[in-house]
Amino acid sequence: MNILQKENILLNVPTESKIDAITRVGQRLVENGYVEAPYIEGMLKREESMTTYIGNHVAIPHSMPEYVSHILHSGIVVAQYPNGVDFGNGNVAKLVIGIAGKGDDHMEVLSRLAEVCMEMENVDKLANAASAQEIMEVIGVE
């Protein structure tokens, strides 16, 4: 199972709360067979304990360690919010990237995404991408 597939990419999602955005990407991880439903609860708890906003208009929600048993396969869901999602403290995410990493994949996936998102040029490409294919090319994760 590929970590990132076209059906894991949500383009032009209308603005919503960060809770709804995290739930949306978590639900897509469930629907596409990457995680079991309780993983979403872990994602929301992670956000309560520490923001998953990483800067450059990007948030990478993932779960608390005690929920990793609910990960079936490593996966990424990318939700593009042209008008942004308020993550508090003036932080607005135009990209909400839900991740689930099985075993050592977790850190590998997270570091790859962090690398891509450190470059504002890449973030702009992702935030303005008109197709799932464009997003997959920028992230470069198969």
mmCIF file of N, CA and C in Angstrom:
data_model
loop_
_atom_site.group_PDB
_atom_site.id
_atom_site.type_symbol
_atom_site.label_atom_id
_atom_site.label_comp_id
_atom_site.label_asym_id
_atom_site.label_seq_id
_atom_site.Cartn_x
_atom_site.Cartn_y
_atom_site.Cartn_z
ATOM 1 N N MET A 1 0.854 -1.199 0.000
ATOM 2 C CA MET A 1 0.000 0.000 0.000
ATOM 3 C C MET A 1 0.887 1.244 0.000
ATOM 4 N N ASN A 2 0.666 2.132 -0.946
ATOM 5 C CA ASN A 2 1.460 3.354 -1.017
ATOM 6 C C ASN A 2 1.100 4.300 0.119
ATOM 7 N N ILE A 3 2.117 4.992 0.621
ATOM 8 C CA ILE A 3 1.918 5.939 1.719
ATOM 9 C C ILE A 3 1.027 7.086 1.282
ATOM 10 N N LEU A 4 1.227 7.562 0.045
ATOM 11 C CA LEU A 4 0.420 8.674 -0.472
ATOM 12 C C LEU A 4 -0.196 8.271 -1.805
ATOM 13 N N GLN A 5 -1.523 8.315 -1.857
ATOM 14 C CA GLN A 5 -2.249 8.004 -3.089
ATOM 15 C C GLN A 5 -3.134 9.192 -3.435
ATOM 16 N N LYS A 6 -3.563 9.255 -4.686
ATOM 17 C CA LYS A 6 -4.386 10.402 -5.114
ATOM 18 C C LYS A 6 -5.640 10.564 -4.257
ATOM 19 N N GLU A 7 -6.225 9.439 -3.846
ATOM 20 C CA GLU A 7 -7.456 9.557 -3.043
ATOM 21 C C GLU A 7 -7.180 10.043 -1.613
ATOM 22 N N ASN A 8 -5.902 10.244 -1.270
ATOM 23 C CA ASN A 8 -5.523 10.783 0.041
ATOM 24 C C ASN A 8 -5.324 12.293 -0.031
ATOM 25 N N ILE A 9 -5.604 12.899 -1.178
ATOM 26 C CA ILE A 9 -5.368 14.331 -1.355
ATOM 27 C C ILE A 9 -6.700 15.041 -1.533
ATOM 28 N N LEU A 10 -6.937 16.012 -0.661
ATOM 29 C CA LEU A 10 -8.189 16.760 -0.666
ATOM 30 C C LEU A 10 -7.868 18.196 -1.081
ATOM 31 N N LEU A 11 -8.350 18.608 -2.247
ATOM 32 C CA LEU A 11 -8.061 19.943 -2.761
ATOM 33 C C LEU A 11 -9.180 20.926 -2.435
ATOM 34 N N ASN A 12 -8.795 22.186 -2.233
ATOM 35 C CA ASN A 12 -9.751 23.291 -2.044
ATOM 36 C C ASN A 12 -10.810 23.028 -0.982
ATOM 37 N N VAL A 13 -10.370 22.594 0.188
ATOM 38 C CA VAL A 13 -11.313 22.342 1.277
ATOM 39 C C VAL A 13 -11.700 23.696 1.884
ATOM 40 N N PRO A 14 -13.002 23.937 2.103
ATOM 41 C CA PRO A 14 -13.424 25.205 2.721
ATOM 42 C C PRO A 14 -12.876 25.316 4.149
ATOM 43 N N THR A 15 -12.629 26.537 4.577
ATOM 44 C CA THR A 15 -12.121 26.784 5.919
ATOM 45 C C THR A 15 -13.022 26.138 6.966
ATOM 46 N N GLU A 16 -12.394 25.539 7.971
ATOM 47 C CA GLU A 16 -13.125 24.946 9.096
ATOM 48 C C GLU A 16 -12.233 25.049 10.328
ATOM 49 N N SER A 17 -12.720 24.612 11.470
ATOM 50 C CA SER A 17 -11.917 24.680 12.686
ATOM 51 C C SER A 17 -10.777 23.672 12.619
ATOM 52 N N LYS A 18 -9.753 23.887 13.449
ATOM 53 C CA LYS A 18 -8.628 22.939 13.431
ATOM 54 C C LYS A 18 -9.086 21.551 13.876
ATOM 55 N N ILE A 19 -10.051 21.479 14.790
ATOM 56 C CA ILE A 19 -10.577 20.180 15.239
ATOM 57 C C ILE A 19 -11.228 19.451 14.063
ATOM 58 N N ASP A 20 -12.033 20.198 13.288
ATOM 59 C CA ASP A 20 -12.689 19.601 12.116
ATOM 60 C C ASP A 20 -11.673 19.200 11.051
ATOM 61 N N ALA A 21 -10.637 20.020 10.876
ATOM 62 C CA ALA A 21 -9.605 19.714 9.874
ATOM 63 C C ALA A 21 -8.836 18.450 10.269
ATOM 64 N N ILE A 22 -8.485 18.337 11.548
ATOM 65 C CA ILE A 22 -7.762 17.152 12.027
ATOM 66 C C ILE A 22 -8.655 15.917 11.895
ATOM 67 N N THR A 23 -9.925 16.068 12.258
ATOM 68 C CA THR A 23 -10.876 14.959 12.140
ATOM 69 C C THR A 23 -11.028 14.544 10.676
ATOM 70 N N ARG A 24 -11.066 15.532 9.781
ATOM 71 C CA ARG A 24 -11.219 15.247 8.342
ATOM 72 C C ARG A 24 -10.048 14.399 7.835
ATOM 73 N N VAL A 25 -8.806 14.804 8.130
ATOM 74 C CA VAL A 25 -7.671 14.022 7.613
ATOM 75 C C VAL A 25 -7.590 12.670 8.311
ATOM 76 N N GLY A 26 -7.945 12.630 9.592
ATOM 77 C CA GLY A 26 -7.971 11.353 10.319
ATOM 78 C C GLY A 26 -8.999 10.403 9.748
ATOM 79 N N GLN A 27 -10.181 10.934 9.431
ATOM 80 C CA GLN A 27 -11.260 10.118 8.867
ATOM 81 C C GLN A 27 -10.845 9.541 7.516
ATOM 82 N N ARG A 28 -10.122 10.334 6.725
ATOM 83 C CA ARG A 28 -9.656 9.838 5.423
ATOM 84 C C ARG A 28 -8.628 8.718 5.618
ATOM 85 N N LEU A 29 -7.774 8.842 6.642
ATOM 86 C CA LEU A 29 -6.827 7.759 6.956
ATOM 87 C C LEU A 29 -7.595 6.472 7.299
ATOM 88 N N VAL A 30 -8.706 6.622 8.037
ATOM 89 C CA VAL A 30 -9.545 5.463 8.395
ATOM 90 C C VAL A 30 -10.193 4.885 7.134
ATOM 91 N N GLU A 31 -10.844 5.746 6.349
ATOM 92 C CA GLU A 31 -11.576 5.300 5.147
ATOM 93 C C GLU A 31 -10.668 4.563 4.165
ATOM 94 N N ASN A 32 -9.423 4.983 4.077
ATOM 95 C CA ASN A 32 -8.516 4.379 3.101
ATOM 96 C C ASN A 32 -7.670 3.246 3.683
ATOM 97 N N GLY A 33 -8.025 2.808 4.897
ATOM 98 C CA GLY A 33 -7.435 1.595 5.449
ATOM 99 C C GLY A 33 -6.066 1.728 6.112
ATOM 100 N N TYR A 34 -5.663 2.942 6.450
ATOM 101 C CA TYR A 34 -4.361 3.130 7.093
ATOM 102 C C TYR A 34 -4.423 2.970 8.612
ATOM 103 N N VAL A 35 -5.538 3.409 9.190
ATOM 104 C CA VAL A 35 -5.670 3.377 10.650
ATOM 105 C C VAL A 35 -7.071 2.936 11.055
ATOM 106 N N GLU A 36 -7.195 2.539 12.332
ATOM 107 C CA GLU A 36 -8.513 2.268 12.912
ATOM 108 C C GLU A 36 -9.034 3.561 13.522
ATOM 109 N N ALA A 37 -10.342 3.664 13.662
ATOM 110 C CA ALA A 37 -11.004 4.890 14.103
ATOM 111 C C ALA A 37 -10.423 5.523 15.380
ATOM 112 N N PRO A 38 -10.028 4.759 16.410
ATOM 113 C CA PRO A 38 -9.504 5.413 17.622
ATOM 114 C C PRO A 38 -8.268 6.289 17.376
ATOM 115 N N TYR A 39 -7.581 6.073 16.251
ATOM 116 C CA TYR A 39 -6.404 6.877 15.936
ATOM 117 C C TYR A 39 -6.762 8.372 15.880
ATOM 118 N N ILE A 40 -7.968 8.695 15.410
ATOM 119 C CA ILE A 40 -8.404 10.099 15.318
ATOM 120 C C ILE A 40 -8.421 10.732 16.707
ATOM 121 N N GLU A 41 -8.913 9.995 17.687
ATOM 122 C CA GLU A 41 -8.927 10.481 19.081
ATOM 123 C C GLU A 41 -7.496 10.822 19.524
ATOM 124 N N GLY A 42 -6.554 9.969 19.144
ATOM 125 C CA GLY A 42 -5.152 10.213 19.473
ATOM 126 C C GLY A 42 -4.604 11.464 18.798
ATOM 127 N N MET A 43 -5.069 11.738 17.570
ATOM 128 C CA MET A 43 -4.651 12.943 16.845
ATOM 129 C C MET A 43 -5.166 14.193 17.564
ATOM 130 N N LEU A 44 -6.405 14.134 18.027
ATOM 131 C CA LEU A 44 -6.995 15.276 18.720
ATOM 132 C C LEU A 44 -6.315 15.494 20.075
ATOM 133 N N LYS A 45 -5.978 14.416 20.761
ATOM 134 C CA LYS A 45 -5.268 14.538 22.046
ATOM 135 C C LYS A 45 -3.880 15.132 21.848
ATOM 136 N N ARG A 46 -3.207 14.737 20.763
ATOM 137 C CA ARG A 46 -1.890 15.295 20.445
ATOM 138 C C ARG A 46 -2.000 16.811 20.275
ATOM 139 N N GLU A 47 -3.024 17.244 19.564
ATOM 140 C CA GLU A 47 -3.209 18.680 19.322
ATOM 141 C C GLU A 47 -3.488 19.428 20.621
ATOM 142 N N GLU A 48 -4.237 18.793 21.538
ATOM 143 C CA GLU A 48 -4.514 19.404 22.845
ATOM 144 C C GLU A 48 -3.226 19.592 23.644
ATOM 145 N N SER A 49 -2.339 18.605 23.579
ATOM 146 C CA SER A 49 -1.124 18.641 24.392
ATOM 147 C C SER A 49 -0.052 19.532 23.777
ATOM 148 N N MET A 50 -0.018 19.600 22.452
ATOM 149 C CA MET A 50 1.009 20.371 21.768
ATOM 150 C C MET A 50 0.569 20.591 20.327
ATOM 151 N N THR A 51 0.626 21.828 19.862
ATOM 152 C CA THR A 51 0.162 22.091 18.500
ATOM 153 C C THR A 51 0.990 21.316 17.474
ATOM 154 N N THR A 52 0.321 20.896 16.420
ATOM 155 C CA THR A 52 1.022 20.197 15.341
ATOM 156 C C THR A 52 1.315 21.164 14.193
ATOM 157 N N TYR A 53 1.092 22.456 14.441
ATOM 158 C CA TYR A 53 1.456 23.478 13.462
ATOM 159 C C TYR A 53 2.979 23.600 13.468
ATOM 160 N N ILE A 54 3.621 23.435 12.294
ATOM 161 C CA ILE A 54 5.089 23.441 12.258
ATOM 162 C C ILE A 54 5.672 24.701 11.628
ATOM 163 N N GLY A 55 4.808 25.633 11.218
ATOM 164 C CA GLY A 55 5.291 26.849 10.569
ATOM 165 C C GLY A 55 5.052 26.798 9.074
ATOM 166 N N ASN A 56 5.338 27.925 8.379
ATOM 167 C CA ASN A 56 5.183 28.002 6.919
ATOM 168 C C ASN A 56 3.804 27.583 6.429
ATOM 169 N N HIS A 57 2.771 27.854 7.225
ATOM 170 C CA HIS A 57 1.379 27.537 6.840
ATOM 171 C C HIS A 57 1.112 26.042 6.762
ATOM 172 N N VAL A 58 1.839 25.248 7.573
ATOM 173 C CA VAL A 58 1.688 23.794 7.535
ATOM 174 C C VAL A 58 1.431 23.237 8.943
ATOM 175 N N ALA A 59 0.454 22.325 9.028
ATOM 176 C CA ALA A 59 0.223 21.562 10.267
ATOM 177 C C ALA A 59 0.302 20.086 9.882
ATOM 178 N N ILE A 60 0.938 19.292 10.759
ATOM 179 C CA ILE A 60 1.084 17.858 10.492
ATOM 180 C C ILE A 60 0.518 17.064 11.676
ATOM 181 N N PRO A 61 -0.827 16.960 11.729
ATOM 182 C CA PRO A 61 -1.430 16.198 12.821
ATOM 183 C C PRO A 61 -1.035 14.720 12.775
ATOM 184 N N HIS A 62 -0.691 14.204 13.930
ATOM 185 C CA HIS A 62 -0.403 12.779 14.090
ATOM 186 C C HIS A 62 -0.832 12.404 15.496
ATOM 187 N N SER A 63 -0.702 11.156 15.856
ATOM 188 C CA SER A 63 -1.299 10.668 17.094
ATOM 189 C C SER A 63 -0.327 10.643 18.263
ATOM 190 N N MET A 64 -0.890 10.497 19.444
ATOM 191 C CA MET A 64 -0.106 10.265 20.648
ATOM 192 C C MET A 64 0.470 8.846 20.560
ATOM 193 N N PRO A 65 1.634 8.608 21.191
ATOM 194 C CA PRO A 65 2.285 7.293 21.097
ATOM 195 C C PRO A 65 1.393 6.114 21.498
ATOM 196 N N GLU A 66 0.515 6.318 22.482
ATOM 197 C CA GLU A 66 -0.308 5.186 22.940
ATOM 198 C C GLU A 66 -1.366 4.754 21.916
ATOM 199 N N TYR A 67 -1.492 5.485 20.805
ATOM 200 C CA TYR A 67 -2.472 5.124 19.781
ATOM 201 C C TYR A 67 -1.832 4.457 18.562
ATOM 202 N N VAL A 68 -0.515 4.260 18.581
ATOM 203 C CA VAL A 68 0.146 3.681 17.397
ATOM 204 C C VAL A 68 -0.329 2.256 17.103
ATOM 205 N N SER A 69 -0.861 1.571 18.099
ATOM 206 C CA SER A 69 -1.371 0.209 17.852
ATOM 207 C C SER A 69 -2.554 0.222 16.881
ATOM 208 N N HIS A 70 -3.146 1.401 16.660
ATOM 209 C CA HIS A 70 -4.282 1.523 15.733
ATOM 210 C C HIS A 70 -3.840 1.814 14.304
ATOM 211 N N ILE A 71 -2.518 1.875 14.070
ATOM 212 C CA ILE A 71 -2.011 2.096 12.717
ATOM 213 C C ILE A 71 -1.892 0.739 12.021
ATOM 214 N N LEU A 72 -2.534 0.606 10.884
ATOM 215 C CA LEU A 72 -2.497 -0.638 10.102
ATOM 216 C C LEU A 72 -1.399 -0.573 9.041
ATOM 217 N N HIS A 73 -1.260 0.597 8.397
ATOM 218 C CA HIS A 73 -0.260 0.828 7.349
ATOM 219 C C HIS A 73 0.167 2.287 7.439
ATOM 220 N N SER A 74 1.391 2.583 7.038
ATOM 221 C CA SER A 74 1.824 3.979 6.995
ATOM 222 C C SER A 74 1.045 4.719 5.917
ATOM 223 N N GLY A 75 0.610 5.932 6.242
ATOM 224 C CA GLY A 75 -0.147 6.715 5.268
ATOM 225 C C GLY A 75 -0.080 8.199 5.533
ATOM 226 N N ILE A 76 -0.346 8.972 4.485
ATOM 227 C CA ILE A 76 -0.392 10.432 4.562
ATOM 228 C C ILE A 76 -1.669 10.888 3.875
ATOM 229 N N VAL A 77 -2.349 11.860 4.484
ATOM 230 C CA VAL A 77 -3.477 12.533 3.842
ATOM 231 C C VAL A 77 -3.146 14.020 3.810
ATOM 232 N N VAL A 78 -3.270 14.621 2.637
ATOM 233 C CA VAL A 78 -2.991 16.047 2.484
ATOM 234 C C VAL A 78 -4.301 16.768 2.208
ATOM 235 N N ALA A 79 -4.620 17.748 3.064
ATOM 236 C CA ALA A 79 -5.797 18.592 2.837
ATOM 237 C C ALA A 79 -5.314 20.017 2.578
ATOM 238 N N GLN A 80 -5.751 20.545 1.456
ATOM 239 C CA GLN A 80 -5.349 21.884 1.036
ATOM 240 C C GLN A 80 -6.484 22.859 1.369
ATOM 241 N N TYR A 81 -6.148 23.891 2.132
ATOM 242 C CA TYR A 81 -7.123 24.904 2.568
ATOM 243 C C TYR A 81 -6.697 26.269 2.022
ATOM 244 N N PRO A 82 -7.211 26.676 0.858
ATOM 245 C CA PRO A 82 -6.789 27.956 0.264
ATOM 246 C C PRO A 82 -6.978 29.150 1.208
ATOM 247 N N ASN A 83 -8.023 29.126 2.034
ATOM 248 C CA ASN A 83 -8.262 30.238 2.959
ATOM 249 C C ASN A 83 -7.751 29.957 4.370
ATOM 250 N N GLY A 84 -7.105 28.817 4.541
ATOM 251 C CA GLY A 84 -6.445 28.517 5.802
ATOM 252 C C GLY A 84 -7.337 27.984 6.915
ATOM 253 N N VAL A 85 -6.670 27.406 7.907
ATOM 254 C CA VAL A 85 -7.298 26.901 9.130
ATOM 255 C C VAL A 85 -6.537 27.536 10.288
ATOM 256 N N ASP A 86 -7.270 28.118 11.229
ATOM 257 C CA ASP A 86 -6.646 28.787 12.375
ATOM 258 C C ASP A 86 -6.171 27.751 13.398
ATOM 259 N N PHE A 87 -4.863 27.670 13.595
ATOM 260 C CA PHE A 87 -4.301 26.757 14.585
ATOM 261 C C PHE A 87 -3.923 27.490 15.873
ATOM 262 N N GLY A 88 -4.420 28.725 16.036
ATOM 263 C CA GLY A 88 -4.172 29.491 17.256
ATOM 264 C C GLY A 88 -2.880 30.293 17.181
ATOM 265 N N ASN A 89 -2.781 31.291 18.027
ATOM 266 C CA ASN A 89 -1.593 32.154 18.124
ATOM 267 C C ASN A 89 -1.197 32.775 16.787
ATOM 268 N N GLY A 90 -2.183 33.074 15.957
ATOM 269 C CA GLY A 90 -1.899 33.701 14.666
ATOM 270 C C GLY A 90 -1.366 32.738 13.618
ATOM 271 N N ASN A 91 -1.351 31.445 13.918
ATOM 272 C CA ASN A 91 -0.855 30.437 12.975
ATOM 273 C C ASN A 91 -1.990 29.935 12.095
ATOM 274 N N VAL A 92 -1.834 30.130 10.801
ATOM 275 C CA VAL A 92 -2.856 29.697 9.845
ATOM 276 C C VAL A 92 -2.239 28.657 8.913
ATOM 277 N N ALA A 93 -2.838 27.474 8.899
ATOM 278 C CA ALA A 93 -2.342 26.384 8.050
ATOM 279 C C ALA A 93 -3.110 26.352 6.736
ATOM 280 N N LYS A 94 -2.389 26.395 5.635
ATOM 281 C CA LYS A 94 -3.009 26.210 4.321
ATOM 282 C C LYS A 94 -2.924 24.747 3.908
ATOM 283 N N LEU A 95 -2.070 24.005 4.611
ATOM 284 C CA LEU A 95 -1.934 22.568 4.390
ATOM 285 C C LEU A 95 -2.047 21.857 5.722
ATOM 286 N N VAL A 96 -2.955 20.898 5.799
ATOM 287 C CA VAL A 96 -3.089 20.055 6.981
ATOM 288 C C VAL A 96 -2.787 18.644 6.500
ATOM 289 N N ILE A 97 -1.662 18.107 6.995
ATOM 290 C CA ILE A 97 -1.161 16.822 6.499
ATOM 291 C C ILE A 97 -1.233 15.798 7.626
ATOM 292 N N GLY A 98 -2.236 14.935 7.549
ATOM 293 C CA GLY A 98 -2.395 13.888 8.556
ATOM 294 C C GLY A 98 -1.455 12.735 8.244
ATOM 295 N N ILE A 99 -0.729 12.273 9.258
ATOM 296 C CA ILE A 99 0.175 11.151 9.010
ATOM 297 C C ILE A 99 -0.027 10.030 10.018
ATOM 298 N N ALA A 100 0.243 8.834 9.546
ATOM 299 C CA ALA A 100 0.277 7.641 10.391
ATOM 300 C C ALA A 100 1.483 6.841 9.923
ATOM 301 N N GLY A 101 2.406 6.602 10.814
ATOM 302 C CA GLY A 101 3.605 5.857 10.440
ATOM 303 C C GLY A 101 3.715 4.577 11.235
ATOM 304 N N LYS A 102 3.828 3.478 10.533
ATOM 305 C CA LYS A 102 3.948 2.153 11.163
ATOM 306 C C LYS A 102 5.428 1.876 11.421
ATOM 307 N N GLY A 103 5.769 1.544 12.657
ATOM 308 C CA GLY A 103 7.160 1.246 12.995
ATOM 309 C C GLY A 103 8.063 2.446 12.766
ATOM 310 N N ASP A 104 9.199 2.216 12.131
ATOM 311 C CA ASP A 104 10.170 3.282 11.891
ATOM 312 C C ASP A 104 9.734 4.255 10.796
ATOM 313 N N ASP A 105 8.714 3.884 10.025
ATOM 314 C CA ASP A 105 8.232 4.770 8.959
ATOM 315 C C ASP A 105 7.817 6.125 9.506
ATOM 316 N N HIS A 106 7.322 6.144 10.742
ATOM 317 C CA HIS A 106 6.774 7.357 11.321
ATOM 318 C C HIS A 106 7.767 8.515 11.229
ATOM 319 N N MET A 107 8.969 8.290 11.724
ATOM 320 C CA MET A 107 9.967 9.349 11.744
ATOM 321 C C MET A 107 10.466 9.673 10.337
ATOM 322 N N GLU A 108 10.569 8.659 9.507
ATOM 323 C CA GLU A 108 11.017 8.863 8.132
ATOM 324 C C GLU A 108 10.028 9.750 7.373
ATOM 325 N N VAL A 109 8.740 9.440 7.508
ATOM 326 C CA VAL A 109 7.692 10.202 6.831
ATOM 327 C C VAL A 109 7.672 11.632 7.357
ATOM 328 N N LEU A 110 7.725 11.768 8.684
ATOM 329 C CA LEU A 110 7.679 13.084 9.308
ATOM 330 C C LEU A 110 8.865 13.939 8.873
ATOM 331 N N SER A 111 10.065 13.359 8.859
ATOM 332 C CA SER A 111 11.239 14.145 8.490
ATOM 333 C C SER A 111 11.208 14.526 7.015
ATOM 334 N N ARG A 112 10.702 13.642 6.156
ATOM 335 C CA ARG A 112 10.577 13.964 4.723
ATOM 336 C C ARG A 112 9.606 15.130 4.531
ATOM 337 N N LEU A 113 8.478 15.084 5.216
ATOM 338 C CA LEU A 113 7.501 16.171 5.096
ATOM 339 C C LEU A 113 8.064 17.473 5.640
ATOM 340 N N ALA A 114 8.748 17.399 6.784
ATOM 341 C CA ALA A 114 9.330 18.597 7.382
ATOM 342 C C ALA A 114 10.348 19.223 6.427
ATOM 343 N N GLU A 115 11.159 18.380 5.782
ATOM 344 C CA GLU A 115 12.137 18.868 4.798
ATOM 345 C C GLU A 115 11.449 19.616 3.665
ATOM 346 N N VAL A 116 10.432 19.000 3.092
ATOM 347 C CA VAL A 116 9.699 19.613 1.977
ATOM 348 C C VAL A 116 9.079 20.934 2.429
ATOM 349 N N CYS A 117 8.497 20.944 3.625
ATOM 350 C CA CYS A 117 7.743 22.109 4.097
ATOM 351 C C CYS A 117 8.621 23.214 4.674
ATOM 352 N N MET A 118 9.912 22.964 4.849
ATOM 353 C CA MET A 118 10.819 24.019 5.298
ATOM 354 C C MET A 118 11.026 25.045 4.190
ATOM 355 N N GLU A 119 10.888 24.603 2.945
ATOM 356 C CA GLU A 119 11.062 25.501 1.801
ATOM 357 C C GLU A 119 9.717 26.139 1.464
ATOM 358 N N MET A 120 9.627 27.452 1.651
ATOM 359 C CA MET A 120 8.372 28.161 1.400
ATOM 360 C C MET A 120 7.926 27.970 -0.055
ATOM 361 N N GLU A 121 8.880 27.841 -0.953
ATOM 362 C CA GLU A 121 8.564 27.618 -2.371
ATOM 363 C C GLU A 121 7.751 26.332 -2.543
ATOM 364 N N ASN A 122 8.141 25.270 -1.824
ATOM 365 C CA ASN A 122 7.400 23.999 -1.883
ATOM 366 C C ASN A 122 6.009 24.154 -1.287
ATOM 367 N N VAL A 123 5.925 24.860 -0.156
ATOM 368 C CA VAL A 123 4.625 25.059 0.501
ATOM 369 C C VAL A 123 3.687 25.813 -0.445
ATOM 370 N N ASP A 124 4.221 26.853 -1.102
ATOM 371 C CA ASP A 124 3.396 27.608 -2.055
ATOM 372 C C ASP A 124 2.898 26.707 -3.185
ATOM 373 N N LYS A 125 3.781 25.837 -3.680
ATOM 374 C CA LYS A 125 3.381 24.905 -4.746
ATOM 375 C C LYS A 125 2.262 23.989 -4.258
ATOM 376 N N LEU A 126 2.394 23.477 -3.037
ATOM 377 C CA LEU A 126 1.381 22.580 -2.476
ATOM 378 C C LEU A 126 0.071 23.324 -2.239
ATOM 379 N N ALA A 127 0.163 24.525 -1.679
ATOM 380 C CA ALA A 127 -1.036 25.297 -1.346
ATOM 381 C C ALA A 127 -1.794 25.734 -2.592
ATOM 382 N N ASN A 128 -1.068 25.877 -3.703
ATOM 383 C CA ASN A 128 -1.697 26.354 -4.943
ATOM 384 C C ASN A 128 -1.868 25.262 -5.995
ATOM 385 N N ALA A 129 -1.519 24.038 -5.656
ATOM 386 C CA ALA A 129 -1.619 22.936 -6.621
ATOM 387 C C ALA A 129 -3.054 22.760 -7.098
ATOM 388 N N ALA A 130 -3.182 22.525 -8.397
ATOM 389 C CA ALA A 130 -4.514 22.349 -8.986
ATOM 390 C C ALA A 130 -4.883 20.877 -9.121
ATOM 391 N N SER A 131 -3.921 19.985 -8.833
ATOM 392 C CA SER A 131 -4.217 18.557 -8.972
ATOM 393 C C SER A 131 -3.488 17.744 -7.911
ATOM 394 N N ALA A 132 -4.025 16.555 -7.651
ATOM 395 C CA ALA A 132 -3.398 15.637 -6.703
ATOM 396 C C ALA A 132 -2.010 15.245 -7.200
ATOM 397 N N GLN A 133 -1.858 15.098 -8.509
ATOM 398 C CA GLN A 133 -0.569 14.718 -9.097
ATOM 399 C C GLN A 133 0.516 15.738 -8.754
ATOM 400 N N GLU A 134 0.176 17.020 -8.845
ATOM 401 C CA GLU A 134 1.144 18.081 -8.511
ATOM 402 C C GLU A 134 1.612 17.939 -7.066
ATOM 403 N N ILE A 135 0.685 17.674 -6.168
ATOM 404 C CA ILE A 135 1.026 17.534 -4.746
ATOM 405 C C ILE A 135 1.944 16.329 -4.560
ATOM 406 N N MET A 136 1.618 15.227 -5.207
ATOM 407 C CA MET A 136 2.441 14.020 -5.078
ATOM 408 C C MET A 136 3.869 14.273 -5.588
ATOM 409 N N GLU A 137 4.000 15.031 -6.656
ATOM 410 C CA GLU A 137 5.315 15.326 -7.212
ATOM 411 C C GLU A 137 6.144 16.185 -6.273
ATOM 412 N N VAL A 138 5.530 17.194 -5.656
ATOM 413 C CA VAL A 138 6.267 18.070 -4.730
ATOM 414 C C VAL A 138 6.708 17.289 -3.500
ATOM 415 N N ILE A 139 5.825 16.485 -2.935
ATOM 416 C CA ILE A 139 6.178 15.720 -1.733
ATOM 417 C C ILE A 139 7.162 14.614 -2.071
ATOM 418 N N GLY A 140 6.986 13.994 -3.225
ATOM 419 C CA GLY A 140 7.930 12.981 -3.667
ATOM 420 C C GLY A 140 7.918 11.715 -2.813
ATOM 421 N N VAL A 141 6.778 11.392 -2.238
ATOM 422 C CA VAL A 141 6.644 10.163 -1.435
ATOM 423 C C VAL A 141 5.822 9.165 -2.230
ATOM 424 N N GLU A 142 6.333 7.965 -2.379
ATOM 425 C CA GLU A 142 5.583 6.935 -3.106
ATOM 426 C C GLU A 142 4.934 5.990 -2.120
#
